[in-house]
Structures are given as C-alpha cells and as structure tokens.
Tab-separated table of C-alpha atoms in Angstrom:
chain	number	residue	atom	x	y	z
A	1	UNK	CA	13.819	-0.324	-4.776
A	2	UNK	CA	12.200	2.028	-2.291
A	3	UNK	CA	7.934	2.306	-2.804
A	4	UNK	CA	6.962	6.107	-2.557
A	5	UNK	CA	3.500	6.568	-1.715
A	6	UNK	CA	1.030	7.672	-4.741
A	7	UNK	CA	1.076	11.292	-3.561
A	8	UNK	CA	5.082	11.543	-3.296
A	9	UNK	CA	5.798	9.676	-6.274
A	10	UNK	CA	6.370	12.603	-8.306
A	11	UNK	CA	7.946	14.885	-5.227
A	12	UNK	CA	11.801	14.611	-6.966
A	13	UNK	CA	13.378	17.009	-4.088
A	14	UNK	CA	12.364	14.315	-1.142
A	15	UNK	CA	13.041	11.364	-3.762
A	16	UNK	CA	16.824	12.980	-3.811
A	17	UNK	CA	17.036	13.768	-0.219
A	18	UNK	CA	16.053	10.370	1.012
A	19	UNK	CA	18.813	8.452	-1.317
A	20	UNK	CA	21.401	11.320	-0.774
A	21	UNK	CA	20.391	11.084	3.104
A	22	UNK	CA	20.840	7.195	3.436
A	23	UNK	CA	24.129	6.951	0.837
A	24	UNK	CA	25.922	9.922	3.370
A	25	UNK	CA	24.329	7.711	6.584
A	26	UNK	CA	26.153	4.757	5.245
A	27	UNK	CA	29.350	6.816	4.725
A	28	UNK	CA	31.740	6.270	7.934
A	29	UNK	CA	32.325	9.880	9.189
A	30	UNK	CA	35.462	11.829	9.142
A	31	UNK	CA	36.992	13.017	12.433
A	32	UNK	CA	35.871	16.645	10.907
A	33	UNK	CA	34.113	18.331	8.651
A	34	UNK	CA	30.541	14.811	8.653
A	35	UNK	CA	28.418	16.372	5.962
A	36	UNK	CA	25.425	13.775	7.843
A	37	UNK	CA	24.969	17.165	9.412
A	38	UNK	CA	24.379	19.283	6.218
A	39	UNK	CA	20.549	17.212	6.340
A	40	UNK	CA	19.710	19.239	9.540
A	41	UNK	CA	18.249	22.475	10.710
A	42	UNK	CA	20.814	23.703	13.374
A	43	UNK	CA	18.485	23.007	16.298
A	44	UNK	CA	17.668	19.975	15.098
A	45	UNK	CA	16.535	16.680	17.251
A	46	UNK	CA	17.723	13.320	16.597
A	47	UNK	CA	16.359	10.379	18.297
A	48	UNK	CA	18.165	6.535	17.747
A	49	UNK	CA	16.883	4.155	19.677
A	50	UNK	CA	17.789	5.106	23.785
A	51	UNK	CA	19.875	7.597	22.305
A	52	UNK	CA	19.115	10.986	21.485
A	53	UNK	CA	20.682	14.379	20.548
A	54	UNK	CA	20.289	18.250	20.344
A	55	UNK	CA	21.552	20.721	17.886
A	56	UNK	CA	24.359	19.944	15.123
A	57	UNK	CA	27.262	19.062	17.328
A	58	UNK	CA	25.073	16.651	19.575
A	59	UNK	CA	24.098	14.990	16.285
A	60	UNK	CA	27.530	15.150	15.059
A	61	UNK	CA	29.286	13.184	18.184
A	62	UNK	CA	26.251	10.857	18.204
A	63	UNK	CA	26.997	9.802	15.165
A	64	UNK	CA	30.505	9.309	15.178
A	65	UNK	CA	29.375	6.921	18.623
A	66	UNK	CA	27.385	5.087	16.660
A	67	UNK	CA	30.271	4.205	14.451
A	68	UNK	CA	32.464	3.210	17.074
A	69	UNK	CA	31.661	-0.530	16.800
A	70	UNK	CA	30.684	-0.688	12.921
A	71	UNK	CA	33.022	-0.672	10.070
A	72	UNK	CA	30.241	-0.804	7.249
A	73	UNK	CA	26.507	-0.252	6.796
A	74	UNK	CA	24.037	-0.153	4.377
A	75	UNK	CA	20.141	1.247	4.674
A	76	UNK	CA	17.708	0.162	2.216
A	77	UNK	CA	14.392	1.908	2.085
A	78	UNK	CA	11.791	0.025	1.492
A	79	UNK	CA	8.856	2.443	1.812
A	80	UNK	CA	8.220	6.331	2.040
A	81	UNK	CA	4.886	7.787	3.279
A	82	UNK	CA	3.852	11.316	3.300
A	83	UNK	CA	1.946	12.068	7.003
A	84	UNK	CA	1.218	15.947	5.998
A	85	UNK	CA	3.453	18.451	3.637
A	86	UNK	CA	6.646	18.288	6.212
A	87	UNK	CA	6.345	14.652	8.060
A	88	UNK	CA	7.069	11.598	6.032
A	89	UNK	CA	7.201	7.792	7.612
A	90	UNK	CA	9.851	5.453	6.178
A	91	UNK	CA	10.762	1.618	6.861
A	92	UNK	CA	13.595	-0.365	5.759
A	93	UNK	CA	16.086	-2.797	6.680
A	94	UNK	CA	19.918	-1.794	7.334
A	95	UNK	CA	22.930	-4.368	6.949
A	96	UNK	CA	25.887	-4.113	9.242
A	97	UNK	CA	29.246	-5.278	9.220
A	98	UNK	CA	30.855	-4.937	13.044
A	99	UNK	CA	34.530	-3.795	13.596
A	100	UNK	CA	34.879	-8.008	14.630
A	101	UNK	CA	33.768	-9.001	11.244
A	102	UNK	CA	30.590	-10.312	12.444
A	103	UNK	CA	27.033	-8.943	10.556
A	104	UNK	CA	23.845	-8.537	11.003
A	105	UNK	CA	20.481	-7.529	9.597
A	106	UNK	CA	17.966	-4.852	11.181
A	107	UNK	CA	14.689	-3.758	10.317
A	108	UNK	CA	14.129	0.061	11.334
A	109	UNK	CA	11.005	2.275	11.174
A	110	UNK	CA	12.179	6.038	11.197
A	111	UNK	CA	9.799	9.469	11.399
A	112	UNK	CA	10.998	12.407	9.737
A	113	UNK	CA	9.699	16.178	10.333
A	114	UNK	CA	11.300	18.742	7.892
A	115	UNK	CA	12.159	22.306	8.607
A	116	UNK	CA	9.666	23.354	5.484
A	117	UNK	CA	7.519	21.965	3.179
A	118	UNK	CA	10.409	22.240	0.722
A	119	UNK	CA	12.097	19.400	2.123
A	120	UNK	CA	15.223	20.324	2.698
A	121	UNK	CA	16.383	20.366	6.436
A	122	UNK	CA	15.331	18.101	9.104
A	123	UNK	CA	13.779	19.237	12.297
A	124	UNK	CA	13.678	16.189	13.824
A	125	UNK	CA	14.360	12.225	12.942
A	126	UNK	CA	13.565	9.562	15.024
A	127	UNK	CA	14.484	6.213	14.327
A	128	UNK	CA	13.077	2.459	15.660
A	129	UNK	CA	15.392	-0.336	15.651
C-alpha cells in the first residue's frame, strides 16, 4: 500500500494519477497508439537511468526500448512526498520478468515535476534505478 505524505493524503487527483500512471507503466505498449504518453506535457523530459528523452515521440520509442528485453513488470509505490505544489518524490520497488524467463527485483527512487499544480501532465520524470 503506497504511504502519501500527511499533506497529500487527501490530494485524490495525484492519488489517481500515481496508480493510473504505474498500472499503464506496467502495461507492455502497443506498436501504436502507448497511452504512457497521455501522462505528459508534449515537451516533456524523461530521464531513466543513462537514458533520457525529449518530447512525446522520444518518450514514446524510449519506452517501447525499454520493453525490448521484458515481458512483464510490476511497480509498487511505496511512498509519495510532496516537494512544493507541482514536484512530488516517490520510492518503490519494481518486479520484472525478462523475455528469458529470468526475474528480478529493483528498488527505484523517481522525481516528478507536473505541468500545473493540478496535477495532471508531467513536465519532467526522472527515475533512479
């Protein structure tokens, strides 16, 4: 069960974004048409790791890289912390299952900086791992 800090408890929008978020992350993409996308401002910068990428289509071919080797995955969020009204910090752990049938477990540390103070789009998401 993922621990929201006292303050963003009661914040339902970024509650639903950050299951909704991790649940489509978790989702293998389609050839066309990834809704992972839909969670980002068009100019948007993601940061994985030593890779990184610009704008929707960047983010969009990253992503499908990423998948290359994995045939499942599953984020849990452990804990969600609010750094100002459009920055949150999150840790976890995320499960995967490689295209060899071998798994593994890795913790992950991410940074999230939203579009707004409504929460909806992300500016830019980096994530340690």
């Amino acid at each position: 069960m993922t621990k929201y800090a006292k303050e963003l408890v009661s914040n339902k929008q970024l509650n639903s974004f950050v299951e909704a978020f991790y649940k489509q992350s978790d989702s293998k993409p389609p050839a066309e048409g990834d809704k992972y996308a839909n969670y980002f401002a068009p100019e948007a910068t993601l940061i994985m790791g030593a890779n990184s990428a610009n704008g929707l289509d960047e983010i969009r071919q990253l992503r499908q890289n990423i998948w290359a080797s994995v045939s499942k995955r599953h984020h849990v969020v452990h804990n969600v912390a609010a750094v100002n009204d459009t920055d949150i910090l999150l840790n976890g752990h995320v499960d995967y299952v490689l295209n060899d049938g071998s798994s593994s477990t890795k913790s992950w540390a991410a940074y999230i900086e939203f579009e707004s103070p409504a929460q909806e789009k992300m500016k830019y998401y980096r994530v340690y791992i």
